PDB file of C-alpha atoms and ligand atoms in Angstrom:
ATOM      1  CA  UNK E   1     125.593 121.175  90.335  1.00  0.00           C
ATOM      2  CA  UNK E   2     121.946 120.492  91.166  1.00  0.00           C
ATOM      3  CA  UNK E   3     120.730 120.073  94.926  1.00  0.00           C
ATOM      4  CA  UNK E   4     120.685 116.162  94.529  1.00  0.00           C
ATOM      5  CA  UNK E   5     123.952 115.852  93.702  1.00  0.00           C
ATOM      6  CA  UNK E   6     125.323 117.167  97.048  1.00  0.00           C
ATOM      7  CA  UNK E   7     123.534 114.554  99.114  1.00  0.00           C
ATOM      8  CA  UNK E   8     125.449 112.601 101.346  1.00  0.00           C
ATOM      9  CA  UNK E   9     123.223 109.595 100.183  1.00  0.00           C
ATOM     10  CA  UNK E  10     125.043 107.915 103.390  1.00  0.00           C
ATOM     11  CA  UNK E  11     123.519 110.542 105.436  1.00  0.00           C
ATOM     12  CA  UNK E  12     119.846 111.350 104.585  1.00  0.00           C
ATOM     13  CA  UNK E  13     117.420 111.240 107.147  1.00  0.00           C
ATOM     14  CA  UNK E  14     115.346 107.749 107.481  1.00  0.00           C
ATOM     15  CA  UNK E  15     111.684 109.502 108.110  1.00  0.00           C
ATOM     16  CA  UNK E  16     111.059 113.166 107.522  1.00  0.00           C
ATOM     17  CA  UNK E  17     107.551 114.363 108.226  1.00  0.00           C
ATOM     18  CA  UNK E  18     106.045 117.593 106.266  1.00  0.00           C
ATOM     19  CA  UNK E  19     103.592 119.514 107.425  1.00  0.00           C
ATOM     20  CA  UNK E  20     101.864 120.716 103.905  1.00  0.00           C
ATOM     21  CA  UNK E  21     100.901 124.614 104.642  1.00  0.00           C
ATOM     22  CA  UNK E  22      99.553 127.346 102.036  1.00  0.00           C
ATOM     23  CA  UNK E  23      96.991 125.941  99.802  1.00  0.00           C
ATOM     24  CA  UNK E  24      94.680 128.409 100.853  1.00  0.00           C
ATOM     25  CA  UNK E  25      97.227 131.638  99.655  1.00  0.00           C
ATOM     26  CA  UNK E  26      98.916 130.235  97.070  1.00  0.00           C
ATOM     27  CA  UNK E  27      95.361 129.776  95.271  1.00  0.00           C
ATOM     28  CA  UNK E  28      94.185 133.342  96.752  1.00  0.00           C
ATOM     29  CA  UNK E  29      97.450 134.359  94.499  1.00  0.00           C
ATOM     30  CA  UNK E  30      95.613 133.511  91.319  1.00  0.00           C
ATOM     31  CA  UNK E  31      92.129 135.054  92.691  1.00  0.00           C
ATOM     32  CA  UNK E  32      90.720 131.084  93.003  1.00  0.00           C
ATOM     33  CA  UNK E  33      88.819 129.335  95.562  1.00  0.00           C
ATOM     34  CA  UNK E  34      90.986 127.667  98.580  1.00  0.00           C
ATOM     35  CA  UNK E  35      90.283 124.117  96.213  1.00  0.00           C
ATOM     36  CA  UNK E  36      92.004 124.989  93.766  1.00  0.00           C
ATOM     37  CA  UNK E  37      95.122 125.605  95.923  1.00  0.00           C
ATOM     38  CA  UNK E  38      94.267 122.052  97.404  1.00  0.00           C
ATOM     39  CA  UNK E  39      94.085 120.586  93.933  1.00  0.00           C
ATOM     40  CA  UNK E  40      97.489 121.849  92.874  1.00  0.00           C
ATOM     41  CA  UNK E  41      98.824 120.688  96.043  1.00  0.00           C
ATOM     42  CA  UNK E  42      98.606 116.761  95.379  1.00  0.00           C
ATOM     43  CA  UNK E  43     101.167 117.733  92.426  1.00  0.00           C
ATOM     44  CA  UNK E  44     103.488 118.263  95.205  1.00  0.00           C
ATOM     45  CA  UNK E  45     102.696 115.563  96.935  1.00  0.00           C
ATOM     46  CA  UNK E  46     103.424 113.004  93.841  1.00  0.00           C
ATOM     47  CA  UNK E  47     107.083 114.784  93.036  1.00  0.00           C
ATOM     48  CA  UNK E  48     108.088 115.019  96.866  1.00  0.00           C
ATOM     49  CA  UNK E  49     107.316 111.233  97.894  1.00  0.00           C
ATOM     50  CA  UNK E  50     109.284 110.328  95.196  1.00  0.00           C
ATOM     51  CA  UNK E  51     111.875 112.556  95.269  1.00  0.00           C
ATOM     52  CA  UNK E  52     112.371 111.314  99.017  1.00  0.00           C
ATOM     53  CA  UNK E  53     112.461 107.944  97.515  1.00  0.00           C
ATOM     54  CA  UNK E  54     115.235 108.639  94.905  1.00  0.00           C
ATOM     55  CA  UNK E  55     117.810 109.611  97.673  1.00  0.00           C
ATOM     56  CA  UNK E  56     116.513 106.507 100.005  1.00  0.00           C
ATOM     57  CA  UNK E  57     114.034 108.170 102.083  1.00  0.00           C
ATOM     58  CA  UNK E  58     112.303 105.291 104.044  1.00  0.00           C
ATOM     59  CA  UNK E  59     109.016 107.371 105.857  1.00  0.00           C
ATOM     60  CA  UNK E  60     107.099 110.451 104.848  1.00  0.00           C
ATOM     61  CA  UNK E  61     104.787 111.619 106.303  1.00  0.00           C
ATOM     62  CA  UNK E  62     102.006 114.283 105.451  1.00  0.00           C
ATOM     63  CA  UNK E  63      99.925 116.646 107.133  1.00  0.00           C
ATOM     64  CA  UNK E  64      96.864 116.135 105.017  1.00  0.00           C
ATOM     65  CA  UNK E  65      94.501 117.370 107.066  1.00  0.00           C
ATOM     66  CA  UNK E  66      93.898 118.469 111.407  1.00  0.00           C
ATOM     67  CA  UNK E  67      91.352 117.234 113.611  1.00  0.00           C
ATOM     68  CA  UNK E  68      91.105 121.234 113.516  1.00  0.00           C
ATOM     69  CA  UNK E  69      90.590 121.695 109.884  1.00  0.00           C
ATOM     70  CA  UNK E  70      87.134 119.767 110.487  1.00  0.00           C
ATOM     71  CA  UNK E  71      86.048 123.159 111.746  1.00  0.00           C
ATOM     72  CA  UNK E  72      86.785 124.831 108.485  1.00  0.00           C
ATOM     73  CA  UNK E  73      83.816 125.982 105.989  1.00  0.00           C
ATOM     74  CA  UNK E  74      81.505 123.024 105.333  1.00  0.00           C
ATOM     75  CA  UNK E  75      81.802 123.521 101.745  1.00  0.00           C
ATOM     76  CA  UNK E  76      85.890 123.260 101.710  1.00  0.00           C
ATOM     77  CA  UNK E  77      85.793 120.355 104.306  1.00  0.00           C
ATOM     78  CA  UNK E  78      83.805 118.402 101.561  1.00  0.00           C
ATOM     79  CA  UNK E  79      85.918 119.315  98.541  1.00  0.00           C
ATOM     80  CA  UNK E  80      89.311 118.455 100.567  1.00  0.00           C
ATOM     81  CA  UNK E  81      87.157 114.775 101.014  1.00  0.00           C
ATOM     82  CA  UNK E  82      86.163 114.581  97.985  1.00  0.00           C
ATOM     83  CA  UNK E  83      89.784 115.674  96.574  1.00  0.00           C
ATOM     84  CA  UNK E  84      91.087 112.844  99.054  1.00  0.00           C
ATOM     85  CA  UNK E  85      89.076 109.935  97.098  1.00  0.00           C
ATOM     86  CA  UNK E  86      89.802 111.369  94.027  1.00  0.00           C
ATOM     87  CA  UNK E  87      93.574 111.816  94.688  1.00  0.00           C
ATOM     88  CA  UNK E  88      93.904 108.100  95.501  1.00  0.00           C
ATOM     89  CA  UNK E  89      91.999 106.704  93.479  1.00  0.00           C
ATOM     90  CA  UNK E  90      93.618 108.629  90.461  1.00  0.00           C
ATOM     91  CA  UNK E  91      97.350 107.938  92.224  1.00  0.00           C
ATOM     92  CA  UNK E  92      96.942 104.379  93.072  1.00  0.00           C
ATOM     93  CA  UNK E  93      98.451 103.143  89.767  1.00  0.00           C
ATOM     94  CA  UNK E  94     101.722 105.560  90.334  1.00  0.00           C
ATOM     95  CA  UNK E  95     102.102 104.122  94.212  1.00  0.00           C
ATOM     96  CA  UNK E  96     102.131 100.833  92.544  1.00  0.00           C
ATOM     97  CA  UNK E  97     104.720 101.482  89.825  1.00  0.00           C
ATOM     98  CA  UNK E  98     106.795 102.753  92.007  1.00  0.00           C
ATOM     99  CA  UNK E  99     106.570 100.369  95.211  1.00  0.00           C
ATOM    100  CA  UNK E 100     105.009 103.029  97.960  1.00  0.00           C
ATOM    101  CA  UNK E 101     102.890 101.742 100.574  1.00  0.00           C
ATOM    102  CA  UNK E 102     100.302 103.960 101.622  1.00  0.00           C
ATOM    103  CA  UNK E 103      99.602 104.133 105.735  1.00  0.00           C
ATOM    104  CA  UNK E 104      97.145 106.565 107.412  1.00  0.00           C
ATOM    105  CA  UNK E 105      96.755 107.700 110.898  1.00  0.00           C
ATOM    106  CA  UNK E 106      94.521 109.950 112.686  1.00  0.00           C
ATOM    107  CA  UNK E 107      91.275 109.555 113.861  1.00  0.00           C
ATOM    108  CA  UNK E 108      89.611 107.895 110.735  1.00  0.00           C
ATOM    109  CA  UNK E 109      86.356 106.921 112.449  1.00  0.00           C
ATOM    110  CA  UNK E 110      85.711 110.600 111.752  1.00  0.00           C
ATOM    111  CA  UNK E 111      85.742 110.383 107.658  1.00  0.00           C
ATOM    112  CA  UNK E 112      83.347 109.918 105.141  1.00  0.00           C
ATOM    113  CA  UNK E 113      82.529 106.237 104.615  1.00  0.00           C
ATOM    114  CA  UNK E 114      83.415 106.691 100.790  1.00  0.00           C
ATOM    115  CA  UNK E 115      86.337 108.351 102.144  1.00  0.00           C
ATOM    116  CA  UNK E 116      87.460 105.790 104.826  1.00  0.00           C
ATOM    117  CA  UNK E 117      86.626 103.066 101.997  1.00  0.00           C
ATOM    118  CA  UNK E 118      89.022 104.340  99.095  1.00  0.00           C
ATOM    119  CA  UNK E 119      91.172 105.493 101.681  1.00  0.00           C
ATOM    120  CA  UNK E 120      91.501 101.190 102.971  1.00  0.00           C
ATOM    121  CA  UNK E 121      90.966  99.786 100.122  1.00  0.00           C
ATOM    122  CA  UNK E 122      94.084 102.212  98.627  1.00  0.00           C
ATOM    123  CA  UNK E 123      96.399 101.100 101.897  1.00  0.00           C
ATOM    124  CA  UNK E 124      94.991  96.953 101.214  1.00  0.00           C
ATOM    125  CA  UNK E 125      96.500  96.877  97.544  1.00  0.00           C
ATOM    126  CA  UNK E 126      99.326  98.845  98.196  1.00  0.00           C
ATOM    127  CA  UNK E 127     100.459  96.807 102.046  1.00  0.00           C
ATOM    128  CA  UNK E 128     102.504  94.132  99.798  1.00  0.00           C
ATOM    129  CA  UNK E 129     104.798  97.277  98.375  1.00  0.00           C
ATOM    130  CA  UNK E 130     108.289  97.015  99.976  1.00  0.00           C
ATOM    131  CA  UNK E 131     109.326 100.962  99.300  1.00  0.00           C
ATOM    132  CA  UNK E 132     108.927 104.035 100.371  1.00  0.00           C
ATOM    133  CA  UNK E 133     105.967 104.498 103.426  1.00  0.00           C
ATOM    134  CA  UNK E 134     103.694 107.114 103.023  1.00  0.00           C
ATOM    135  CA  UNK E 135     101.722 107.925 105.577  1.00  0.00           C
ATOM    136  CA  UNK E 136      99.006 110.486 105.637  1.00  0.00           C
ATOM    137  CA  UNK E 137      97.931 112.151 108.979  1.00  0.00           C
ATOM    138  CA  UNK E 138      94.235 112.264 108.240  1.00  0.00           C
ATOM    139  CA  UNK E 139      91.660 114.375 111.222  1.00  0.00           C
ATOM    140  CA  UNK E 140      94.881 113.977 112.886  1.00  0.00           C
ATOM    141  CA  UNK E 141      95.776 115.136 116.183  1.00  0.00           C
ATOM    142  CA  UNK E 142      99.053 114.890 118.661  1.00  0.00           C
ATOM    143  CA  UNK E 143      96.935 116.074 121.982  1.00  0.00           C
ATOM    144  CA  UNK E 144      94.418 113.172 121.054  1.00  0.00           C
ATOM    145  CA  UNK E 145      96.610 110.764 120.235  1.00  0.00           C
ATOM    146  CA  UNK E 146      99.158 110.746 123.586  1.00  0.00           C
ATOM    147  CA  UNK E 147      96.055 111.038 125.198  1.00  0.00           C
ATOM    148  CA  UNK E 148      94.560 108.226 123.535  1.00  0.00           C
ATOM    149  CA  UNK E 149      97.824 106.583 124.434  1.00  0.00           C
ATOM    150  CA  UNK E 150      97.360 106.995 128.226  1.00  0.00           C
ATOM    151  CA  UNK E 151      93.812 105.949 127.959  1.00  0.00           C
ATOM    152  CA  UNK E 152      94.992 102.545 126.786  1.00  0.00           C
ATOM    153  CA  UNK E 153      97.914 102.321 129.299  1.00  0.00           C
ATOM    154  CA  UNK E 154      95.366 102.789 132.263  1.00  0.00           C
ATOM    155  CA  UNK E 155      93.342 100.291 130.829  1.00  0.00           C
ATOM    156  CA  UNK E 156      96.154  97.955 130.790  1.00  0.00           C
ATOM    157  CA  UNK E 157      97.029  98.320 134.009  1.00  0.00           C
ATOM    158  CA  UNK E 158      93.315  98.323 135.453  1.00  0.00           C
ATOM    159  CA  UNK E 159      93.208  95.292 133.592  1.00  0.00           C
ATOM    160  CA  UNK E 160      96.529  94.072 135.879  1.00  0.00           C
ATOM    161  CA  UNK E 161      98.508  93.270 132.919  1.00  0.00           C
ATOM    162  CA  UNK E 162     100.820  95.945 133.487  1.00  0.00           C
ATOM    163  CA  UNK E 163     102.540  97.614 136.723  1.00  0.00           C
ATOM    164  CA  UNK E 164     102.741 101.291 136.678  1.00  0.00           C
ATOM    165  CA  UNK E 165     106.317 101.119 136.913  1.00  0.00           C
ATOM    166  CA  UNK E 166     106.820  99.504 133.880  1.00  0.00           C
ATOM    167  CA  UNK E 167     105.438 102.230 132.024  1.00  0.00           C
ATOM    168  CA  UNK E 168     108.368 103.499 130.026  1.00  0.00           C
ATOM    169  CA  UNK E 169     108.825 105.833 127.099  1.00  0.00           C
ATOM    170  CA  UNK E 170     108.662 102.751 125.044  1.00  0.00           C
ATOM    171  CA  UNK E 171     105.382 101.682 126.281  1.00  0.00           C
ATOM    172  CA  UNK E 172     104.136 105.169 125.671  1.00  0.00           C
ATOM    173  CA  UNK E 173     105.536 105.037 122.213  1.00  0.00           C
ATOM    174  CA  UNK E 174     103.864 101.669 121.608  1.00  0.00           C
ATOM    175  CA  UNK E 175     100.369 103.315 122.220  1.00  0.00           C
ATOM    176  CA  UNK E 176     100.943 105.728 119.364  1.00  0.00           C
ATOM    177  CA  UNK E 177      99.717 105.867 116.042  1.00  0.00           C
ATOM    178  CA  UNK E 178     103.396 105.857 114.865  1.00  0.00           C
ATOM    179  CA  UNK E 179     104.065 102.827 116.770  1.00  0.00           C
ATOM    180  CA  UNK E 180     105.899 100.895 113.628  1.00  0.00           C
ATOM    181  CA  UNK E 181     107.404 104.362 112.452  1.00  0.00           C
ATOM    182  CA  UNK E 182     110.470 105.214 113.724  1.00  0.00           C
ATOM    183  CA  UNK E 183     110.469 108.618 114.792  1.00  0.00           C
ATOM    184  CA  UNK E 184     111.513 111.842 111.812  1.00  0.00           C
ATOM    185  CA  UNK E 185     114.691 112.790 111.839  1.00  0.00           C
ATOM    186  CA  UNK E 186     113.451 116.225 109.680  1.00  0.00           C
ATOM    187  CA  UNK E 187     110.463 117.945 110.099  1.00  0.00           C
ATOM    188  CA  UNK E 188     109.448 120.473 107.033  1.00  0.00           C
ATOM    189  CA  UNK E 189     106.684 122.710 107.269  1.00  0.00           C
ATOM    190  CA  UNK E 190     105.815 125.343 104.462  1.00  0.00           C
ATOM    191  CA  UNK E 191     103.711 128.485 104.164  1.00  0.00           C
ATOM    192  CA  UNK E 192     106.181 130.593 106.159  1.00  0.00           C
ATOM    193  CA  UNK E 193     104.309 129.768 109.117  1.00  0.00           C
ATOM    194  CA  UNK E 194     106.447 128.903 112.453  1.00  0.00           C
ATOM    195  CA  UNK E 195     104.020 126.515 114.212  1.00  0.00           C
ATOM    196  CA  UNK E 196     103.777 122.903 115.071  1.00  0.00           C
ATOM    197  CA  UNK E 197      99.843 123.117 114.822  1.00  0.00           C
ATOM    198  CA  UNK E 198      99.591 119.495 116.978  1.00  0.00           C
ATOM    199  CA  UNK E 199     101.490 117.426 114.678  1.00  0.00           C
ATOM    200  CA  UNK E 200     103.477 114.391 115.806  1.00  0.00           C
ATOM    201  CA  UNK E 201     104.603 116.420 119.003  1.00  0.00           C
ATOM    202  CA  UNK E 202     106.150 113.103 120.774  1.00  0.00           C
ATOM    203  CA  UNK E 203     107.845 112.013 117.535  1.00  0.00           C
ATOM    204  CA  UNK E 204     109.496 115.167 116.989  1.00  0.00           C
ATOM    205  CA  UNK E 205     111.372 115.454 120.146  1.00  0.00           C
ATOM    206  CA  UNK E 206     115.148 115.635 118.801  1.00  0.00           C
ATOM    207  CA  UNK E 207     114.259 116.587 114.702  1.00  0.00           C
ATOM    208  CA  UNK E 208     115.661 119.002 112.801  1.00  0.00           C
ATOM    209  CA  UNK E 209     113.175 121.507 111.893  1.00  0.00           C
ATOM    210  CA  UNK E 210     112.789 123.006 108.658  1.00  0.00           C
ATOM    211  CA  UNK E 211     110.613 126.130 107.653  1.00  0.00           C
ATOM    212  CA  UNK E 212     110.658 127.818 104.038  1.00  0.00           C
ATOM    213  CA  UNK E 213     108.114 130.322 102.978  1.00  0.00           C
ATOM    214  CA  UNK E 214     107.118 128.359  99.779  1.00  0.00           C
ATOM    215  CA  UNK E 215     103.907 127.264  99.687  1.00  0.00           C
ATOM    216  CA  UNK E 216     102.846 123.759  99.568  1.00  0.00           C
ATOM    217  CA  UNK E 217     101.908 123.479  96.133  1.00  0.00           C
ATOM    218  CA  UNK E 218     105.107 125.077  95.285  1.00  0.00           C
ATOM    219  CA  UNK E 219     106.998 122.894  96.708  1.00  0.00           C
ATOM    220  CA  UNK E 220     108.459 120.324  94.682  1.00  0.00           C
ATOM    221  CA  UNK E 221     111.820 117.738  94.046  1.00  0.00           C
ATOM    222  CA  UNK E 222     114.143 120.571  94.086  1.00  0.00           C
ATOM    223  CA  UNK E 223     112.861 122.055  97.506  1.00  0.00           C
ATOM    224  CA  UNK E 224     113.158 118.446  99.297  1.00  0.00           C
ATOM    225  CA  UNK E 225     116.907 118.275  98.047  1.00  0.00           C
ATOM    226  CA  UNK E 226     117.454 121.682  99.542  1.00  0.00           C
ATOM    227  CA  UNK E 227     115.786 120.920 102.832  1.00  0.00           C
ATOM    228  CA  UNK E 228     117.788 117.672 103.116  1.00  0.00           C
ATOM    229  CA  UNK E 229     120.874 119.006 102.412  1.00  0.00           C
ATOM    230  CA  UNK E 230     120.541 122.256 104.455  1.00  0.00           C
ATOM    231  CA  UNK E 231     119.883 119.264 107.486  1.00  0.00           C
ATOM    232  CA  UNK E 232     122.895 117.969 106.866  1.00  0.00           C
ATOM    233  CA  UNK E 233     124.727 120.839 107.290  1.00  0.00           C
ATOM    234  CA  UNK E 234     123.453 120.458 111.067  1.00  0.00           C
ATOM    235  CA  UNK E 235     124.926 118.968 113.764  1.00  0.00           C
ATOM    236  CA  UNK E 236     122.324 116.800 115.843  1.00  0.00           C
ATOM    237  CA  UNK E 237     124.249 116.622 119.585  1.00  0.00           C
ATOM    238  CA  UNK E 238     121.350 115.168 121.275  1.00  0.00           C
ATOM    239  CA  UNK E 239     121.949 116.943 124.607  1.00  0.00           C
ATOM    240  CA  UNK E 240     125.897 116.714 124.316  1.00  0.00           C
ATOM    241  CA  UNK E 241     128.814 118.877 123.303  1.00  0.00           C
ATOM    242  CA  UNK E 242     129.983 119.794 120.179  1.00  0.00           C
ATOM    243  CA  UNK E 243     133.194 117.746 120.733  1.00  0.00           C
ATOM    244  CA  UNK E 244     131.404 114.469 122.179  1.00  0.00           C
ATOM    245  CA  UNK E 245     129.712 113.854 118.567  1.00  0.00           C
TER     246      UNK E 245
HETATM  247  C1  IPE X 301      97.156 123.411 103.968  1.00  0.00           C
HETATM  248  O1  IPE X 301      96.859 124.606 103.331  1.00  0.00           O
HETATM  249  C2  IPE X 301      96.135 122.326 103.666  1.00  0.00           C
HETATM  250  C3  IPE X 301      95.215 122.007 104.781  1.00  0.00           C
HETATM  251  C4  IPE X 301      95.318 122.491 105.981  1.00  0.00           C
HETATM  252  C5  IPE X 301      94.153 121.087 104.502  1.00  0.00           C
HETATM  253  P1  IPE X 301      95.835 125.651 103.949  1.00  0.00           P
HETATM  254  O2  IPE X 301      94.475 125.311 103.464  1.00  0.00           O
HETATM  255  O3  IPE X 301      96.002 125.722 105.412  1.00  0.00           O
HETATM  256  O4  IPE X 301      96.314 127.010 103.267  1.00  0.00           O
HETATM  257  P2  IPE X 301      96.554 128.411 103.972  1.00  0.00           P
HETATM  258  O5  IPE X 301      97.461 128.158 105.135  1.00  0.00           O
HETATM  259  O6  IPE X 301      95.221 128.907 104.403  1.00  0.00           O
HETATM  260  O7  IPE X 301      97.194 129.253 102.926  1.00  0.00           O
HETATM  261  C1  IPE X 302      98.199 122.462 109.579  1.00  0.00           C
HETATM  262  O1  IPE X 302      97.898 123.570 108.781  1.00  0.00           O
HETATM  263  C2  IPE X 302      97.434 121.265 109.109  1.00  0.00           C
HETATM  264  C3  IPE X 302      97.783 120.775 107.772  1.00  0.00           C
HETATM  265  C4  IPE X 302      98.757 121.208 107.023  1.00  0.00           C
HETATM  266  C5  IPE X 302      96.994 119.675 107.287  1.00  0.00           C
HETATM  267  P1  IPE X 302      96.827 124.657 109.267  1.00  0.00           P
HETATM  268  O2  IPE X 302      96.775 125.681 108.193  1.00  0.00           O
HETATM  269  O3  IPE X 302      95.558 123.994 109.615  1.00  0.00           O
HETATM  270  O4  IPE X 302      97.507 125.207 110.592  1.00  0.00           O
HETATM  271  P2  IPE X 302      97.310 126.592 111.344  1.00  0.00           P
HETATM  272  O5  IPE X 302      95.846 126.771 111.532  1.00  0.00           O
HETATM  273  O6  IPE X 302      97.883 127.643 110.451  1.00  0.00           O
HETATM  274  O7  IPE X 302      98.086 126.438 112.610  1.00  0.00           O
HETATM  275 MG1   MG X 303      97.238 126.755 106.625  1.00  0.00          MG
END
């Protein structure tokens, strides 16, 4: 029996996030540049968003690339942006077929206009879809997003259109980037790496975390079924005991 076919389909987890780690190695494998790990890696991409799909997955979302990663080599930088345009634009005809709609968040003032034009004009033709949500964290960061958050809380309430005691975790949520995402249930990284690297640190309060040495663009349908399944083997308590769940 294959890993899909133990799903509790009643039970899989509304948004999982995936933080997309090993390009770099798993081309360094083959004695290639970083790119071509990068390349390889949108293969995964494709098979895992729709994989999530096929069991009723209703949010993914990707670690495409760090506010950090800007301060990687010039030269990879530009491929991963030019990979990005090419990747959608190439893509675009799949998402349709198969009713994703593509979402972005991060700070994506800091792309490439070419970039930051396929990138909308990708999200504009696929907003009418009704399935799956993708969403790619693009020069994304956590620390710069909750503090982006406060920044526009104090403005609301210099503006006097909000009292600091109604400031509530909702409010704070509301000021996210995630703000119409509800928040992962399962977070997967790969690479064998046991970091968060600032991604989605809010959201992930109560997920289940995942890690598997695979890397990313070895990671494919079969691996999502086993991280789902090996998260429902786990019992989320949410601060209580083991006999109040
Ligand atoms: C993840 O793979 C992709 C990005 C961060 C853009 P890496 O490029 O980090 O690959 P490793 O971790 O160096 O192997
Ligand atoms: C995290 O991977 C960012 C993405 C996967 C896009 P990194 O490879 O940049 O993270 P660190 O540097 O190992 O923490
Ligand atoms: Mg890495």
């Amino acid at each position: 029996m294959g890993y899909q076919d133990q799903i509790d389909l009643s039970r899989v987890p509304q948004h999982i996030a995936v933080i997309m780690d090993g390009n770099g190695r798993w081309a360094k494998g083959f004695g290639k540049l970083r790119v071509f790990g990068h390349h390889n890696g949108v293969k995964s991409v494709r098979e895992v968003v729709e994989a999530a799909d096929d069991i009723g997955v209703k949010y993914i979302t990707l670690y495409t690339f760090s506010s950090e990663n800007w301060n990687r080599p010039k030269l990879e930088v530009t491929a991963i942006m030019e990979l990005l345009v090419s990747a959608l634009s190439k893509e675009i005809a799949q998402m349709m077929k198969n009713n994703v709609k593509l979402s972005a968040i991060g700070d994506l003032d800091m792309l490439p206009p070419r970039c930051l034009r396929e990138l909308t004009s990708s999200m504009e033709k696929t907003s009418g879809n009704t399935g799956i949500v993708m969403t790619l964290a693009i020069s994304y960061s956590s620390r710069r997003e909750l503090t982006q958050s406060a920044k526009n809380i104090a403005q609301l309430v210099k503006d006097g259109k909000l009292n600091p005691e109604d400031i509530t975790e909702e409010v704070f949520a509301q000021n996210l980037y995630t703000h119409d995402l509800p928040d992962p249930e399962l977070l997967i990284r790969t690479s064998g790496e046991y970091r968060i690297s600032n991604y989605l640190l809010w959201q992930i309060a109560y997920a289940e975390l995942y890690f598997t040495p695979k890397l990313w663009p070895d990671f494919r349908r079969e691996d999502l079924f086993e991280a789902v399944l090996d998260y429902q083997k786990r019992e989320r308590r949410f601060g209580k005991t083991s006999e109040q769940v």
